[in-house]
């Protein structure tokens, strides 16, 4: 198995990064260089996280070999000679031969540093540039990053001058390299503690709140109100940009030298706008003799950049709105099915795709009801409690990992106990889950951060190139200090444990921080303790309250603004439910639709009549080939769906009064639906009797 574990993890990490990139990025539309750079950055960071446990187990085995290599001591006591016997060392299953790990870490670390400090910032500017040629985009990227790179050179030059002038300093290349690594890790550790303090509290709390269906539904309503505002703003912005494109398209004729630039801009516009504007193919005009103010190439570059941003933002909000509606529909279905006596999960809008074998035989409506209404909330609570305990262990260890006598860090205690018995499986599993949990707390916060629309991570292929590259930069800057912090928690870092033993290969390439005692003995020791303050601030939602005071609406249950937005979002969701229901009813044949709706109304009125005995209606006439396609099982009836839709929103939102039950209205909805169906039929050329 020598080196096999390393190869397996490399392959696994590659496909994991590829899967995440496919979820957030768009392989079809985004530039190949952007995708490759982001994939490489994510792979390198994930590799560091996954390979560290193998490095730890290999180091423990090498320490045992080093102890046995020392000549056994001979002790004379009362003419008796006692010789210490060597300790037997057990080779781990994932042992990596010496010489491989240092080379591997050097390649991974310096490649990630080259990406995060040089290549990715340049590619960010290149991706956002509105230039029409590669040369123009490179020129724009170099100009935008001139200050960025100039700052590096200025700081580095000042340090070199200081070292050259000061006679007491005689730094070699190795020491300069260590100073550079320490500076990068210090910057990363500063941001790492901020993100870690948020994730240690928010991740367990999010799972605990996930068991509260009412809380999730209210938060979804809140998100719907905010997203609708953003969606409307994106549509308005797109309209304004398309109006500018239309003017430029009409101004610059096909014989103008800049016409190719205009055509490039038009290809980036949505299809409906391209059809409206088309290409201006009027007769030849001598634009040089006309007194027309033609836009410059610089203006077109700016317009091209605006079009890219507006189209991407519009598409993202549209997809997010559809996903949010599906989530709201599901949560409302769960809330309604919790009181179901039949204990079969009924969907308001059954899935459109054909049923799979698993859906028909395993994940049946009964199984779905037990999972969604009973088991899933308890699983969320149990997971939240486990994560909260793990977070408490992390906070305790962050505050006590510098103590070596006695050892107070719980992670160090676990690793040292396993080291005595050479239980390498336990060591690797414990290391993996520890660093994996720390990574989830940090990386999930990176995915959830939103800096206006400047940096925005969105799933379903809606993340723009700039945000993908920015995430790669953050990962490359956060992962090295994260791993060093983990090695400090487990006392595998010699600068923390103060032990003269063999270091891990990862620590060896970082160099000895004794060159910078202020950073090694002060900042790296005491700064992680601030995670306690950040966890307390996150628990009491101080950041959320501050954002609310600044005018950025955040979800808070005890806030008037939250209540208003929740009510607004609830109304928006009800309108969406009604529109979707209307579309489904319109798609039915007219006679079948009349019979179904009339039967539903009669059945609803019979259920509300307390004096009459309930009578189960027959639905053989209502069951058609079209409706059966949306039925998940034979025992799911149309009556169940009618009961779920009884609190759907009425059509007229401008009326002074309205009833909550649309099935109780005598004529309004029925007549309006008929009129809509008739209009559709007339427009389609259908003649009705």
XYZ file of C-alpha atoms in Angstrom:
689
model
C 0.000 0.000 0.000
C 3.051 2.257 -0.192
C 1.831 5.451 -1.850
C -1.466 3.869 -2.886
C -3.449 5.834 -0.285
C -1.901 9.057 -1.554
C -2.888 8.255 -5.134
C -6.436 7.288 -4.166
C -6.965 10.519 -2.257
C -5.583 12.596 -5.125
C -8.122 11.044 -7.504
C -10.961 11.443 -4.987
C -10.113 15.103 -4.359
C -10.045 15.831 -8.087
C -13.553 14.487 -8.630
C -14.836 16.225 -5.491
C -13.542 19.581 -6.730
C -14.914 18.855 -10.201
C -18.354 18.099 -8.758
C -18.447 21.331 -6.743
C -17.244 23.351 -9.715
C -19.978 21.847 -11.882
C -22.585 22.724 -9.251
C -21.575 26.362 -8.945
C -19.922 27.105 -12.290
C -21.078 26.754 -15.865
C -18.920 24.529 -18.042
C -20.688 25.581 -21.234
C -20.514 29.370 -20.951
C -17.552 30.242 -18.753
C -14.007 30.557 -20.038
C -11.924 27.396 -19.928
C -8.985 29.139 -18.243
C -11.272 30.350 -15.440
C -12.597 26.838 -14.866
C -9.134 25.253 -14.956
C -7.640 27.828 -12.571
C -10.520 27.474 -10.104
C -10.423 23.683 -10.304
C -6.666 23.666 -9.693
C -6.964 26.003 -6.693
C -9.744 23.936 -5.120
C -7.897 20.655 -5.750
C -4.723 21.932 -4.105
C -6.593 23.143 -1.029
C -8.624 19.963 -0.670
C -5.449 17.900 -1.110
C -3.827 19.644 1.845
C -6.846 18.839 4.000
C -7.082 15.191 2.946
C -3.352 14.360 2.979
C -2.520 15.860 6.391
C -3.808 12.742 8.299
C -1.482 10.531 6.231
C 1.395 12.867 7.028
C 0.603 12.634 10.756
C 0.510 8.808 10.830
C 3.706 8.583 8.785
C 5.450 11.037 11.131
C 4.459 9.009 14.203
C 5.959 5.890 12.640
C 9.155 7.763 11.703
C 9.469 9.009 15.297
C 9.353 5.427 16.537
C 12.031 4.397 14.045
C 14.183 7.352 15.115
C 13.915 6.416 18.803
C 14.940 2.841 18.063
C 17.875 4.002 15.966
C 19.490 5.538 19.053
C 22.064 3.230 20.711
C 20.419 1.526 23.720
C 21.615 2.966 27.002
C 23.508 0.757 29.465
C 22.964 1.396 33.181
C 25.142 -0.157 35.997
C 23.239 -0.517 39.245
C 24.805 -2.672 42.036
C 26.895 -4.671 39.592
C 23.831 -5.411 37.502
C 23.752 -4.274 33.873
C 20.365 -3.203 32.452
C 19.942 -2.523 28.773
C 16.796 -0.809 27.442
C 15.206 -2.863 24.711
C 14.030 -1.108 21.537
C 10.324 -0.461 21.152
C 8.581 -2.360 18.409
C 7.220 -0.118 15.668
C 4.194 -1.008 13.580
C 4.128 0.307 10.046
C 0.887 2.080 9.092
C -1.129 0.795 6.162
C -0.895 4.217 4.478
C 2.821 4.714 5.041
C 4.431 7.055 2.537
C 8.184 6.560 1.986
C 10.570 9.292 3.018
C 11.328 11.899 0.408
C 7.914 11.818 -1.236
C 5.913 13.982 1.174
C 8.356 16.961 1.300
C 8.426 17.173 -2.485
C 4.656 16.777 -2.659
C 4.055 19.544 -0.096
C 6.479 21.936 -1.798
C 4.746 21.502 -5.143
C 1.273 21.883 -3.624
C 2.111 24.832 -1.375
C 4.090 26.969 -3.800
C 1.666 26.292 -6.641
C -1.228 27.430 -4.453
C 0.700 30.544 -3.406
C 1.469 31.386 -7.033
C -2.218 31.036 -7.829
C -3.536 33.119 -4.955
C -1.064 36.002 -5.098
C -0.250 36.318 -8.802
C -2.341 34.360 -11.306
C -5.874 34.440 -9.845
C -5.947 38.234 -9.200
C -4.856 38.762 -12.794
C -7.508 36.374 -14.091
C -10.184 38.120 -12.031
C -9.543 41.365 -13.842
C -9.281 39.492 -17.139
C -12.668 37.817 -16.603
C -14.429 41.077 -15.679
C -12.888 43.027 -18.523
C -15.180 44.129 -21.302
C -12.471 44.040 -23.950
C -13.172 42.529 -27.347
C -9.758 40.910 -27.835
C -7.315 38.950 -25.736
C -4.774 41.757 -25.975
C -7.294 44.306 -24.749
C -8.324 42.152 -21.803
C -4.699 41.518 -20.798
C -3.946 45.240 -20.968
C -6.945 46.033 -18.767
C -5.979 43.336 -16.262
C -2.401 44.606 -16.023
C -3.548 48.169 -15.417
C -6.041 47.153 -12.731
C -3.466 44.997 -10.925
C -0.607 47.491 -11.167
C -1.314 48.862 -7.682
C -1.885 45.350 -6.348
C 1.445 44.009 -7.572
C 3.220 47.304 -6.887
C 2.337 47.004 -3.207
C 4.058 43.611 -3.055
C 7.205 44.957 -4.654
C 7.252 48.008 -2.378
C 6.965 45.951 0.813
C 9.498 43.393 -0.369
C 11.947 46.115 -1.416
C 11.594 47.886 1.926
C 12.355 44.649 3.779
C 15.420 44.005 1.660
C 16.728 47.505 2.289
C 16.131 47.116 6.013
C 18.034 43.833 6.097
C 20.915 45.255 4.051
C 21.298 48.383 6.195
C 20.962 46.700 9.614
C 24.382 45.154 10.517
C 22.853 42.870 13.157
C 20.745 40.988 10.616
C 22.327 38.387 8.398
C 19.421 36.638 6.793
C 19.938 33.822 4.373
C 17.620 32.778 1.576
C 16.008 30.113 3.766
C 15.207 32.706 6.415
C 13.757 35.121 3.858
C 11.590 32.311 2.559
C 10.374 31.591 6.099
C 9.536 35.267 6.607
C 7.463 35.273 3.414
C 5.609 32.119 4.455
C 4.986 33.531 7.940
C 3.625 36.767 6.485
C 1.196 34.887 4.214
C 0.090 32.569 7.033
C -0.395 35.501 9.410
C -2.757 37.164 6.935
C -4.600 33.875 6.465
C -4.822 33.181 10.219
C -6.314 36.627 10.813
C -9.191 35.857 8.422
C -9.356 32.195 9.464
C -10.314 32.945 13.066
C -13.088 35.291 11.910
C -14.646 32.685 9.630
C -14.104 29.854 12.106
C -15.833 31.723 14.927
C -18.893 32.168 12.741
C -19.011 28.602 11.423
C -18.556 26.901 14.806
C -21.850 28.388 15.993
C -23.848 28.815 12.809
C -23.481 25.283 11.448
C -24.920 23.515 14.541
C -27.589 26.197 14.878
C -28.645 25.878 11.239
C -29.200 22.129 11.692
C -31.128 22.720 14.913
C -33.351 25.277 13.206
C -33.734 22.832 10.323
C -35.925 20.733 12.594
C -38.343 23.655 13.014
C -40.601 23.614 9.972
C -42.294 26.854 10.967
C -38.966 28.626 11.332
C -37.772 27.399 7.945
C -41.022 28.434 6.294
C -40.886 31.935 7.780
C -37.255 32.292 6.705
C -38.174 31.149 3.208
C -40.906 33.797 3.065
C -38.345 36.369 4.165
C -35.903 35.252 1.478
C -38.675 35.402 -1.119
C -39.410 39.047 -0.322
C -35.734 40.015 -0.512
C -35.117 37.976 -3.654
C -38.140 39.478 -5.388
C -36.718 42.947 -4.748
C -33.362 41.891 -6.140
C -35.047 40.167 -9.067
C -37.032 43.285 -9.942
C -33.889 45.416 -9.669
C -31.995 43.000 -11.934
C -34.773 43.115 -14.521
C -34.857 46.901 -14.429
C -31.092 47.076 -14.755
C -31.194 44.693 -17.703
C -33.858 46.805 -19.393
C -31.724 49.925 -19.007
C -28.631 48.225 -20.379
C -30.567 46.744 -23.296
C -31.865 50.217 -24.113
C -28.280 51.441 -24.347
C -27.438 48.488 -26.575
C -30.410 49.298 -28.793
C -29.234 52.890 -29.269
C -25.716 51.767 -30.102
C -27.065 49.149 -32.493
C -29.115 51.747 -34.350
C -26.270 54.246 -34.407
C -23.453 52.018 -35.671
C -24.272 50.585 -39.084
C -22.925 47.417 -40.582
C -20.189 49.276 -42.504
C -18.745 50.956 -39.399
C -15.330 49.685 -38.155
C -16.780 49.117 -34.668
C -19.676 47.035 -35.958
C -17.880 43.814 -34.965
C -17.769 45.037 -31.389
C -21.501 45.738 -31.468
C -22.183 42.264 -32.842
C -20.154 40.785 -30.003
C -22.281 42.700 -27.513
C -25.492 41.570 -29.198
C -24.459 37.923 -28.925
C -24.228 38.345 -25.158
C -27.789 39.695 -24.916
C -30.759 37.419 -24.131
C -32.470 35.820 -27.125
C -35.682 37.848 -26.784
C -33.761 41.114 -26.934
C -31.736 39.929 -29.901
C -34.954 39.231 -31.782
C -36.291 42.692 -30.983
C -33.174 44.560 -31.999
C -31.825 42.318 -34.714
C -28.932 43.467 -36.797
C -29.126 46.858 -38.426
C -28.852 46.011 -42.109
C -29.940 49.318 -43.630
C -28.513 50.532 -46.887
C -24.927 51.676 -46.952
C -24.263 54.961 -45.175
C -21.143 57.032 -45.358
C -20.778 57.601 -41.650
C -17.802 59.921 -42.125
C -19.929 62.539 -43.883
C -22.750 62.430 -41.347
C -22.708 64.632 -38.280
C -23.274 61.743 -35.868
C -21.650 61.277 -32.480
C -20.486 57.692 -32.680
C -19.484 55.949 -29.449
C -15.812 55.254 -28.965
C -14.273 51.829 -28.505
C -13.733 52.623 -24.830
C -17.468 53.275 -24.465
C -18.284 49.956 -26.126
C -15.867 48.147 -23.802
C -17.675 49.642 -20.820
C -21.058 48.717 -22.325
C -19.846 45.162 -22.979
C -18.867 44.831 -19.324
C -22.262 46.137 -18.219
C -24.077 43.678 -20.488
C -22.130 40.712 -19.101
C -22.887 41.759 -15.539
C -26.568 42.542 -16.143
C -27.289 39.309 -18.029
C -25.496 37.156 -15.462
C -27.297 38.828 -12.575
C -30.669 38.520 -14.295
C -30.185 34.825 -15.026
C -29.025 34.170 -11.479
C -32.042 35.809 -9.859
C -34.407 33.961 -12.177
C -32.922 30.570 -11.288
C -32.774 31.413 -7.583
C -36.419 32.428 -7.627
C -37.470 29.122 -9.165
C -35.414 27.164 -6.635
C -36.832 29.193 -3.757
C -40.376 28.554 -4.954
C -39.744 24.806 -5.023
C -38.354 24.978 -1.502
C -41.365 26.973 -0.286
C -43.804 24.560 -1.953
C -42.083 21.632 -0.262
C -42.058 23.241 3.195
C -45.739 24.132 2.895
C -46.505 20.560 1.859
C -44.645 19.272 4.919
C -46.583 21.631 7.193
C -49.888 20.464 5.717
C -49.037 16.757 5.750
C -48.008 16.733 9.410
C -51.683 16.513 10.403
C -52.579 13.955 7.756
C -54.503 10.992 9.165
C -53.595 8.707 6.245
C -49.853 9.207 6.873
C -49.149 9.452 3.174
C -47.216 12.419 1.848
C -49.261 14.381 -0.689
C -47.641 16.987 -2.931
C -49.512 20.092 -3.952
C -47.693 19.950 -7.278
C -46.609 16.378 -8.051
C -43.280 15.994 -9.874
C -43.492 16.266 -13.631
C -40.818 13.677 -14.433
C -41.720 9.961 -14.635
C -41.446 7.913 -11.478
C -38.314 5.893 -10.885
C -38.130 2.378 -9.493
C -37.003 3.715 -6.106
C -39.970 6.075 -5.932
C -42.452 3.326 -6.721
C -41.103 0.585 -4.456
C -38.860 2.107 -1.757
C -39.472 5.819 -1.241
C -43.242 5.477 -1.295
C -45.644 8.204 -0.080
C -45.843 6.459 3.311
C -42.055 6.292 3.685
C -41.784 9.910 2.556
C -44.335 10.980 5.183
C -42.461 9.254 8.010
C -39.139 10.727 6.842
C -40.291 14.307 6.258
C -42.726 14.616 9.157
C -41.161 12.432 11.886
C -37.609 11.195 11.313
C -35.948 14.123 9.571
C -36.553 16.684 12.374
C -35.110 14.301 14.977
C -32.100 13.540 12.777
C -31.459 17.261 12.436
C -31.615 17.741 16.203
C -29.254 14.832 16.896
C -26.791 16.093 14.286
C -27.002 19.617 15.714
C -26.197 18.377 19.223
C -23.223 16.343 17.960
C -21.870 19.319 15.997
C -22.355 21.614 18.979
C -20.299 19.270 21.193
C -17.586 19.123 18.541
C -17.582 22.930 18.335
C -17.178 23.136 22.116
C -14.168 20.802 21.924
C -12.628 22.975 19.202
C -13.120 26.175 21.203
C -11.612 24.586 24.324
C -8.622 23.276 22.376
C -8.051 26.639 20.660
C -7.752 28.269 24.081
C -5.496 25.617 25.645
C -3.389 24.089 22.848
C -0.260 26.004 23.949
C -0.205 24.114 27.286
C 2.066 21.070 27.026
C 2.442 20.255 30.745
C -0.275 19.267 31.386
C -1.753 18.615 27.968
C -5.121 20.387 27.916
C -5.987 20.249 24.230
C -8.412 17.357 23.831
C -7.272 16.672 20.278
C -3.672 16.352 21.479
C -4.785 13.982 24.238
C -6.606 11.739 21.767
C -3.672 11.619 19.343
C -1.093 10.934 22.076
C -3.183 8.120 23.533
C -3.484 6.507 20.109
C 0.246 7.019 19.489
C 1.132 4.875 22.492
C -0.703 1.899 20.979
C 0.130 2.772 17.359
C -3.509 2.684 16.390
C -2.962 4.346 13.033
C -6.526 3.856 11.839
C -7.833 5.774 14.836
C -5.172 8.467 14.374
C -6.041 9.032 10.722
C -9.799 8.948 11.321
C -9.548 11.367 14.259
C -7.281 13.722 12.306
C -9.492 13.564 9.243
C -12.742 14.341 11.062
C -11.102 17.133 13.045
C -9.597 18.940 10.098
C -12.650 18.158 7.967
C -14.921 19.801 10.532
C -12.637 22.840 10.735
C -12.619 23.045 6.939
C -16.414 22.832 6.738
C -16.747 25.660 9.267
C -14.374 27.846 7.254
C -15.258 26.884 3.671
C -19.030 26.967 4.209
C -18.668 30.511 5.524
C -16.762 31.430 2.358
C -19.625 30.050 0.258
C -22.212 31.968 2.303
C -20.424 35.318 2.273
C -22.013 37.888 0.029
C -20.416 41.270 -0.591
C -23.315 43.049 -2.311
C -23.158 41.699 -5.878
C -19.378 42.010 -6.011
C -18.852 38.517 -4.640
C -21.822 36.157 -4.753
C -21.785 32.358 -4.655
C -24.910 30.755 -6.127
C -25.607 27.123 -6.942
C -27.199 25.690 -10.098
C -24.375 27.026 -12.324
C -25.112 30.675 -11.471
C -21.784 31.772 -9.948
C -19.890 34.196 -12.141
C -16.226 33.844 -13.069
C -15.077 36.592 -10.702
C -16.635 34.887 -7.657
C -15.213 31.490 -8.631
C -11.709 32.914 -8.875
C -12.162 34.861 -5.653
C -13.149 31.681 -3.814
C -10.025 29.976 -5.153
C -7.924 32.837 -3.796
C -9.552 32.600 -0.364
C -9.139 28.820 -0.208
C -5.445 29.027 -1.081
C -4.864 31.692 1.568
C -6.895 30.020 4.315
C -5.887 26.366 3.944
C -2.163 26.577 4.986
C -2.859 28.432 8.265
C -5.829 26.117 8.864
C -3.574 23.061 8.664
C -0.902 24.684 10.832
C -3.579 25.493 13.387
C -4.735 21.867 13.321
C -1.170 20.595 13.832
C -0.885 22.984 16.764
C -4.110 21.640 18.304
C -2.719 18.089 18.120
C 0.810 19.133 19.287
C 2.330 17.843 16.056
C 3.984 21.224 15.463
C 7.354 21.516 17.226
C 7.050 25.289 17.646
C 3.929 24.663 19.765
C 4.839 21.468 21.637
C 8.500 22.546 22.104
C 9.634 18.963 21.560
C 12.855 18.056 19.813
C 11.281 15.323 17.708
C 10.785 14.720 14.033
C 8.309 17.147 12.518
C 5.689 16.429 9.926
C 6.698 16.949 6.335
C 4.159 19.773 6.079
C 5.703 21.634 9.026
C 9.210 21.184 7.648
C 8.483 23.062 4.435
C 7.005 25.950 6.439
C 10.341 26.566 8.104
C 11.095 27.399 11.709
C 9.204 30.398 13.008
C 11.979 31.085 15.508
C 13.196 33.641 12.987
C 10.130 35.704 13.944
C 9.646 35.163 17.703
C 6.933 37.836 17.924
C 4.718 35.895 15.507
C 5.626 32.417 16.782
C 5.344 33.097 20.524
C 2.608 35.747 20.614
C 0.359 35.972 17.564
C 0.109 32.248 16.756
C -0.535 31.431 20.428
C -2.952 34.064 21.662
C -4.787 35.267 18.572
C -6.789 32.002 18.110
C -8.303 32.621 21.556
C -10.403 35.362 19.990
C -12.569 32.588 18.559
C -14.386 32.563 21.913
C -15.462 36.201 21.514
C -16.497 35.605 17.911
C -18.560 32.554 18.876
C -20.373 34.569 21.553
C -21.040 37.378 19.083
C -22.381 34.882 16.538
C -24.577 33.151 19.119
C -26.289 36.430 20.020
C -26.435 37.475 16.327
C -24.560 40.723 16.942
C -23.436 40.905 13.324
C -26.983 40.395 12.079
C -28.284 43.118 14.376
C -25.592 45.531 13.223
C -26.454 44.878 9.576
C -30.123 45.530 10.334
C -29.218 48.844 11.952
C -27.234 49.775 8.847
C -30.234 49.060 6.622
C -29.306 45.592 5.335
C -32.344 43.461 6.121
C -31.459 40.203 7.862
C -33.823 37.525 9.155
C -34.588 38.061 12.830
C -37.713 36.710 14.464
C -38.175 39.620 16.874
C -37.888 42.416 14.350
C -40.709 44.454 12.801
C -38.920 44.681 9.470
C -38.576 40.896 9.447
C -42.308 40.488 10.084
C -43.199 42.852 7.260
C -40.915 41.106 4.787
C -42.174 37.703 5.945
C -45.778 38.713 5.275
C -44.788 40.094 1.895
C -42.935 36.897 1.013
C -45.896 34.787 2.110
C -48.142 36.696 -0.262
C -45.638 36.264 -3.091
C -45.470 32.509 -2.511
C -49.266 32.245 -2.518
C -49.446 34.110 -5.801
C -46.856 31.749 -7.252
C -48.875 28.750 -6.071
C -51.970 30.167 -7.684
C -50.212 30.870 -10.976
C -48.794 27.368 -11.125
C -52.178 25.867 -10.321
C -53.754 28.011 -13.008
C -51.261 26.807 -15.606
C -51.958 23.177 -14.742
C -55.714 23.689 -14.988
C -55.462 25.513 -18.294
C -53.472 22.646 -19.782
C -56.353 20.229 -19.177
C -59.029 19.647 -21.828
C -61.959 22.028 -21.353
C -64.690 19.430 -20.661
C -62.516 17.427 -18.273
C -61.489 20.613 -16.482
C -65.141 21.682 -15.992
C -66.102 18.252 -14.668
C -63.101 18.106 -12.331
C -63.621 21.560 -10.935
C -67.363 21.069 -10.533
C -66.845 17.725 -8.797
C -64.251 19.262 -6.500
C -66.586 22.084 -5.531
C -69.456 19.663 -4.824
C -67.190 17.450 -2.772
C -65.862 20.438 -0.809
C -69.363 21.695 -0.052
C -70.449 18.227 1.129
C -67.487 18.066 3.483
C -68.490 21.383 5.000
C -72.101 20.376 5.602
C -72.201 19.071 9.165
C -75.807 17.847 8.870
C -75.164 15.460 6.037
C -73.199 12.263 6.407
C -69.877 12.079 4.564
C -69.954 10.198 1.328
C -66.842 9.125 -0.460
C -67.065 10.236 -4.112
C -65.909 8.172 -7.022
C -63.082 9.489 -9.131
C -63.106 7.102 -12.049
C -64.384 9.768 -14.374
C -61.726 12.214 -13.179
C -58.807 9.832 -13.628
C -57.364 10.205 -17.081
C -54.143 9.301 -18.737
C -52.833 12.836 -18.199
C -53.654 13.038 -14.515
C -52.306 9.567 -13.818
C -48.923 10.684 -15.051
C -48.656 13.011 -12.054
C -49.871 10.420 -9.528
C -47.104 8.735 -7.537
C -49.111 5.750 -6.381
C -52.508 4.178 -6.877
C -53.668 4.980 -3.340
C -53.108 8.717 -3.746
C -56.385 10.374 -4.632
C -57.376 13.650 -6.154
C -59.221 14.433 -2.945
C -55.926 14.675 -1.043
C -54.599 17.327 -3.375
C -57.825 19.320 -3.179
C -57.542 19.390 0.608
C -53.990 20.679 0.355
C -55.048 23.456 -1.993
C -57.956 24.711 0.082
C -55.902 27.531 1.585
C -54.537 28.723 -1.763
C -54.662 32.428 -2.413
C -57.569 33.957 -4.351
C -57.013 35.719 -7.600
C -58.092 39.233 -6.699
C -55.473 40.834 -4.466
C -56.882 44.321 -4.970
C -60.279 43.515 -3.493
C -61.183 44.949 -0.112
C -62.200 41.553 1.256
C -61.534 38.042 0.109
C -61.969 34.518 1.350
C -59.016 32.316 2.187
C -60.659 29.261 0.673
C -60.775 29.542 -3.111
C -63.088 26.556 -3.347
C -65.802 28.442 -1.435
C -66.097 31.246 -3.983
C -69.226 30.794 -6.047
C -68.307 32.268 -9.363
C -65.285 34.575 -9.409
C -62.457 32.120 -9.796
C -64.414 29.685 -11.965
C -65.423 32.399 -14.409
C -61.945 33.894 -14.537
C -60.302 30.543 -15.182
C -62.792 29.854 -17.946
C -62.095 33.215 -19.510
C -58.350 32.600 -19.423
C -58.793 29.162 -20.963
C -61.074 30.584 -23.656
C -58.587 33.340 -24.479
C -55.812 30.818 -24.800
C -57.947 28.627 -27.035
C -58.905 31.542 -29.263
C -55.287 32.661 -29.599
C -54.301 29.144 -30.503
C -56.870 29.007 -33.276
C -59.233 26.601 -31.479
C -62.943 26.992 -32.194
C -65.141 26.203 -29.179
C -68.753 25.068 -29.440
